[in-house]
PDB file of C-alpha atoms in Angstrom:
ATOM      1  CA  MET A   1     -54.279  38.560 -58.557  1.00  0.00           C
ATOM      2  CA  LYS A   2     -54.255  39.166 -54.780  1.00  0.00           C
ATOM      3  CA  ARG A   3     -57.996  39.691 -54.814  1.00  0.00           C
ATOM      4  CA  LYS A   4     -58.583  36.331 -56.552  1.00  0.00           C
ATOM      5  CA  LEU A   5     -56.366  34.539 -54.031  1.00  0.00           C
ATOM      6  CA  ILE A   6     -58.218  36.153 -51.132  1.00  0.00           C
ATOM      7  CA  ILE A   7     -61.563  35.086 -52.579  1.00  0.00           C
ATOM      8  CA  ILE A   8     -60.298  31.525 -53.154  1.00  0.00           C
ATOM      9  CA  PHE A   9     -58.917  31.229 -49.609  1.00  0.00           C
ATOM     10  CA  THR A  10     -62.079  32.717 -48.121  1.00  0.00           C
ATOM     11  CA  CYS A  11     -64.243  30.191 -49.965  1.00  0.00           C
ATOM     12  CA  TYR A  12     -61.924  27.329 -49.025  1.00  0.00           C
ATOM     13  CA  PHE A  13     -61.895  28.183 -45.311  1.00  0.00           C
ATOM     14  CA  SER A  14     -65.658  28.742 -45.302  1.00  0.00           C
ATOM     15  CA  ILE A  15     -66.066  25.194 -46.557  1.00  0.00           C
ATOM     16  CA  LEU A  16     -63.630  23.854 -43.949  1.00  0.00           C
ATOM     17  CA  LEU A  17     -65.445  25.674 -41.145  1.00  0.00           C
ATOM     18  CA  GLY A  18     -68.801  24.425 -42.358  1.00  0.00           C
ATOM     19  CA  GLU A  19     -70.316  27.783 -43.262  1.00  0.00           C
ATOM     20  CA  GLY A  20     -73.384  27.281 -45.377  1.00  0.00           C
ATOM     21  CA  SER A  21     -73.801  23.777 -43.986  1.00  0.00           C
ATOM     22  CA  ASP A  22     -76.735  22.661 -41.850  1.00  0.00           C
ATOM     23  CA  LYS A  23     -74.523  20.101 -40.099  1.00  0.00           C
ATOM     24  CA  ILE A  24     -74.368  20.613 -36.367  1.00  0.00           C
ATOM     25  CA  MET A  25     -71.489  18.995 -34.558  1.00  0.00           C
ATOM     26  CA  LEU A  26     -72.740  17.396 -31.385  1.00  0.00           C
ATOM     27  CA  LYS A  27     -70.859  18.268 -28.227  1.00  0.00           C
ATOM     28  CA  GLU A  28     -68.251  15.735 -27.145  1.00  0.00           C
ATOM     29  CA  CYS A  29     -69.033  13.541 -24.166  1.00  0.00           C
ATOM     30  CA  PRO A  30     -67.152  14.300 -20.960  1.00  0.00           C
ATOM     31  CA  SER A  31     -64.903  11.605 -19.482  1.00  0.00           C
ATOM     32  CA  THR A  32     -67.705  10.529 -17.111  1.00  0.00           C
ATOM     33  CA  PRO A  33     -69.716   7.389 -18.012  1.00  0.00           C
ATOM     34  CA  ASN A  34     -73.089   9.211 -18.047  1.00  0.00           C
ATOM     35  CA  CYS A  35     -73.095  10.194 -21.731  1.00  0.00           C
ATOM     36  CA  VAL A  36     -73.521   8.500 -25.116  1.00  0.00           C
ATOM     37  CA  SER A  37     -72.997   9.948 -28.585  1.00  0.00           C
ATOM     38  CA  SER A  38     -73.077   8.667 -32.143  1.00  0.00           C
ATOM     39  CA  GLU A  39     -70.133  10.970 -32.858  1.00  0.00           C
ATOM     40  CA  ALA A  40     -67.986   9.744 -29.943  1.00  0.00           C
ATOM     41  CA  LYS A  41     -64.540   8.499 -30.852  1.00  0.00           C
ATOM     42  CA  ASP A  42     -64.253   6.046 -27.927  1.00  0.00           C
ATOM     43  CA  THR A  43     -66.228   2.829 -27.425  1.00  0.00           C
ATOM     44  CA  LYS A  44     -67.314   3.711 -23.870  1.00  0.00           C
ATOM     45  CA  HIS A  45     -69.454   6.613 -25.107  1.00  0.00           C
ATOM     46  CA  TYR A  46     -70.214   5.506 -28.681  1.00  0.00           C
ATOM     47  CA  ILE A  47     -73.708   4.537 -29.744  1.00  0.00           C
ATOM     48  CA  GLU A  48     -74.817   3.815 -33.308  1.00  0.00           C
ATOM     49  CA  PRO A  49     -76.722   6.629 -35.027  1.00  0.00           C
ATOM     50  CA  ILE A  50     -80.406   5.874 -35.524  1.00  0.00           C
ATOM     51  CA  SER A  51     -81.091   4.586 -39.045  1.00  0.00           C
ATOM     52  CA  ILE A  52     -84.142   6.122 -40.665  1.00  0.00           C
ATOM     53  CA  ASP A  53     -86.270   5.548 -43.725  1.00  0.00           C
ATOM     54  CA  ASP A  54     -87.544   8.988 -44.644  1.00  0.00           C
ATOM     55  CA  LYS A  55     -89.479   8.176 -47.812  1.00  0.00           C
ATOM     56  CA  GLU A  56     -92.519  10.095 -46.545  1.00  0.00           C
ATOM     57  CA  GLY A  57     -90.377  13.056 -45.450  1.00  0.00           C
ATOM     58  CA  ASN A  58     -91.818  13.142 -41.932  1.00  0.00           C
ATOM     59  CA  VAL A  59     -89.056  11.656 -39.788  1.00  0.00           C
ATOM     60  CA  LYS A  60     -88.911  14.790 -37.636  1.00  0.00           C
ATOM     61  CA  GLU A  61     -92.610  14.520 -36.843  1.00  0.00           C
ATOM     62  CA  LYS A  62     -92.175  10.832 -35.963  1.00  0.00           C
ATOM     63  CA  LEU A  63     -89.210  11.668 -33.745  1.00  0.00           C
ATOM     64  CA  ILE A  64     -91.188  14.390 -31.938  1.00  0.00           C
ATOM     65  CA  LYS A  65     -94.033  11.926 -31.262  1.00  0.00           C
ATOM     66  CA  VAL A  66     -91.578   9.405 -29.808  1.00  0.00           C
ATOM     67  CA  ILE A  67     -89.954  12.120 -27.677  1.00  0.00           C
ATOM     68  CA  GLN A  68     -93.378  13.092 -26.349  1.00  0.00           C
ATOM     69  CA  LYS A  69     -94.165   9.437 -25.619  1.00  0.00           C
ATOM     70  CA  PHE A  70     -91.087   9.377 -23.357  1.00  0.00           C
ATOM     71  CA  GLN A  71     -92.171  12.662 -21.701  1.00  0.00           C
ATOM     72  CA  GLY A  72     -89.350  14.642 -23.296  1.00  0.00           C
ATOM     73  CA  LYS A  73     -89.512  18.425 -23.285  1.00  0.00           C
ATOM     74  CA  ILE A  74     -88.256  20.057 -26.492  1.00  0.00           C
ATOM     75  CA  LEU A  75     -85.937  22.911 -25.539  1.00  0.00           C
ATOM     76  CA  GLU A  76     -84.686  23.803 -29.005  1.00  0.00           C
ATOM     77  CA  ASP A  77     -86.041  23.113 -32.488  1.00  0.00           C
ATOM     78  CA  LYS A  78     -83.831  24.379 -35.323  1.00  0.00           C
ATOM     79  CA  GLY A  79     -84.377  22.792 -38.719  1.00  0.00           C
ATOM     80  CA  ASN A  80     -83.047  19.247 -38.467  1.00  0.00           C
ATOM     81  CA  PHE A  81     -81.835  19.684 -34.879  1.00  0.00           C
ATOM     82  CA  LEU A  82     -83.709  19.053 -31.620  1.00  0.00           C
ATOM     83  CA  LYS A  83     -82.464  19.568 -28.056  1.00  0.00           C
ATOM     84  CA  VAL A  84     -84.622  17.705 -25.550  1.00  0.00           C
ATOM     85  CA  ALA A  85     -84.768  17.410 -21.759  1.00  0.00           C
ATOM     86  CA  PHE A  86     -85.765  14.126 -20.140  1.00  0.00           C
ATOM     87  CA  TYR A  87     -86.316  13.764 -16.392  1.00  0.00           C
ATOM     88  CA  SER A  88     -85.942  10.671 -14.216  1.00  0.00           C
ATOM     89  CA  LYS A  89     -89.196   9.550 -12.631  1.00  0.00           C
ATOM     90  CA  PHE A  90     -88.075   9.197  -9.036  1.00  0.00           C
ATOM     91  CA  PHE A  91     -85.558  11.995  -8.372  1.00  0.00           C
ATOM     92  CA  GLY A  92     -86.278  14.228 -11.377  1.00  0.00           C
ATOM     93  CA  PHE A  93     -82.656  14.255 -12.592  1.00  0.00           C
ATOM     94  CA  GLU A  94     -82.304  16.034 -15.935  1.00  0.00           C
ATOM     95  CA  ASP A  95     -80.736  14.441 -19.007  1.00  0.00           C
ATOM     96  CA  ILE A  96     -80.230  16.495 -22.175  1.00  0.00           C
ATOM     97  CA  ALA A  97     -80.445  14.759 -25.549  1.00  0.00           C
ATOM     98  CA  ASP A  98     -79.503  16.204 -28.921  1.00  0.00           C
ATOM     99  CA  PHE A  99     -80.912  14.795 -32.147  1.00  0.00           C
ATOM    100  CA  GLU A 100     -79.491  15.809 -35.511  1.00  0.00           C
ATOM    101  CA  ILE A 101     -81.455  14.465 -38.471  1.00  0.00           C
ATOM    102  CA  GLU A 102     -79.409  13.812 -41.617  1.00  0.00           C
ATOM    103  CA  PRO A 103     -82.034  12.824 -44.226  1.00  0.00           C
ATOM    104  CA  GLU A 104     -79.411  12.669 -46.999  1.00  0.00           C
ATOM    105  CA  ASN A 105     -77.554   9.966 -45.018  1.00  0.00           C
ATOM    106  CA  ASN A 106     -80.717   8.312 -43.610  1.00  0.00           C
ATOM    107  CA  ILE A 107     -79.539   8.719 -40.010  1.00  0.00           C
ATOM    108  CA  ILE A 108     -80.224  10.630 -36.826  1.00  0.00           C
ATOM    109  CA  ASN A 109     -77.081  11.471 -34.870  1.00  0.00           C
ATOM    110  CA  VAL A 110     -77.696  11.426 -31.135  1.00  0.00           C
ATOM    111  CA  ARG A 111     -76.052  12.608 -27.938  1.00  0.00           C
ATOM    112  CA  SER A 112     -77.569  12.113 -24.517  1.00  0.00           C
ATOM    113  CA  ALA A 113     -75.984  13.036 -21.184  1.00  0.00           C
ATOM    114  CA  ALA A 114     -76.908  13.304 -17.536  1.00  0.00           C
ATOM    115  CA  GLN A 115     -76.607  16.856 -16.260  1.00  0.00           C
ATOM    116  CA  THR A 116     -75.753  15.872 -12.700  1.00  0.00           C
ATOM    117  CA  GLY A 117     -73.782  13.081 -11.106  1.00  0.00           C
ATOM    118  CA  TRP A 118     -71.068  10.855 -12.402  1.00  0.00           C
ATOM    119  CA  TYR A 119     -72.818   7.592 -13.309  1.00  0.00           C
ATOM    120  CA  ASP A 120     -76.284   7.183 -14.819  1.00  0.00           C
ATOM    121  CA  PHE A 121     -76.680   3.368 -14.603  1.00  0.00           C
ATOM    122  CA  GLY A 122     -76.887   3.264 -18.425  1.00  0.00           C
ATOM    123  CA  VAL A 123     -80.126   5.270 -18.493  1.00  0.00           C
ATOM    124  CA  ASN A 124     -79.093   7.492 -21.428  1.00  0.00           C
ATOM    125  CA  ARG A 125     -77.992   4.546 -23.574  1.00  0.00           C
ATOM    126  CA  LYS A 126     -81.171   2.594 -22.751  1.00  0.00           C
ATOM    127  CA  ARG A 127     -83.380   5.596 -23.587  1.00  0.00           C
ATOM    128  CA  MET A 128     -81.671   6.110 -26.964  1.00  0.00           C
ATOM    129  CA  GLU A 129     -82.099   2.393 -27.750  1.00  0.00           C
ATOM    130  CA  LYS A 130     -85.816   2.593 -26.862  1.00  0.00           C
ATOM    131  CA  ILE A 131     -86.190   5.636 -29.123  1.00  0.00           C
ATOM    132  CA  ARG A 132     -84.396   3.751 -31.911  1.00  0.00           C
ATOM    133  CA  LYS A 133     -86.794   0.821 -31.495  1.00  0.00           C
ATOM    134  CA  GLU A 134     -89.861   3.106 -31.584  1.00  0.00           C
ATOM    135  CA  LEU A 135     -88.689   4.733 -34.840  1.00  0.00           C
ATOM    136  CA  LYS A 136     -88.359   1.431 -36.728  1.00  0.00           C
TER     137      LYS A 136
END
């Protein structure tokens, strides 16, 4: 009986912790106004996830092409997750963007944040909106 309970609890907590899931939780935005995220709980940082139509099954390839168009450098490529660096043209400031593709929900969750400074003049939000527009 104890063994069955242990197995049940182990399975239950594995599900709660997300083991076996491909879902990646995006990092929370800091309190500074230089970050946006589709998983943010506050309106200051929240941005809508990017809606996708993945009938052809090539949304990741499309996303990579758009990232390259905006001179993004892919730092990490793990399944349905991309971590990308973007650099400002004038000063070369680095912004890091995370893209998590959820084909079953037809969305791409996004997070984009400046790596230096306190305020980004809305650059991260504008870039994510341009990427959204390019993917339509």
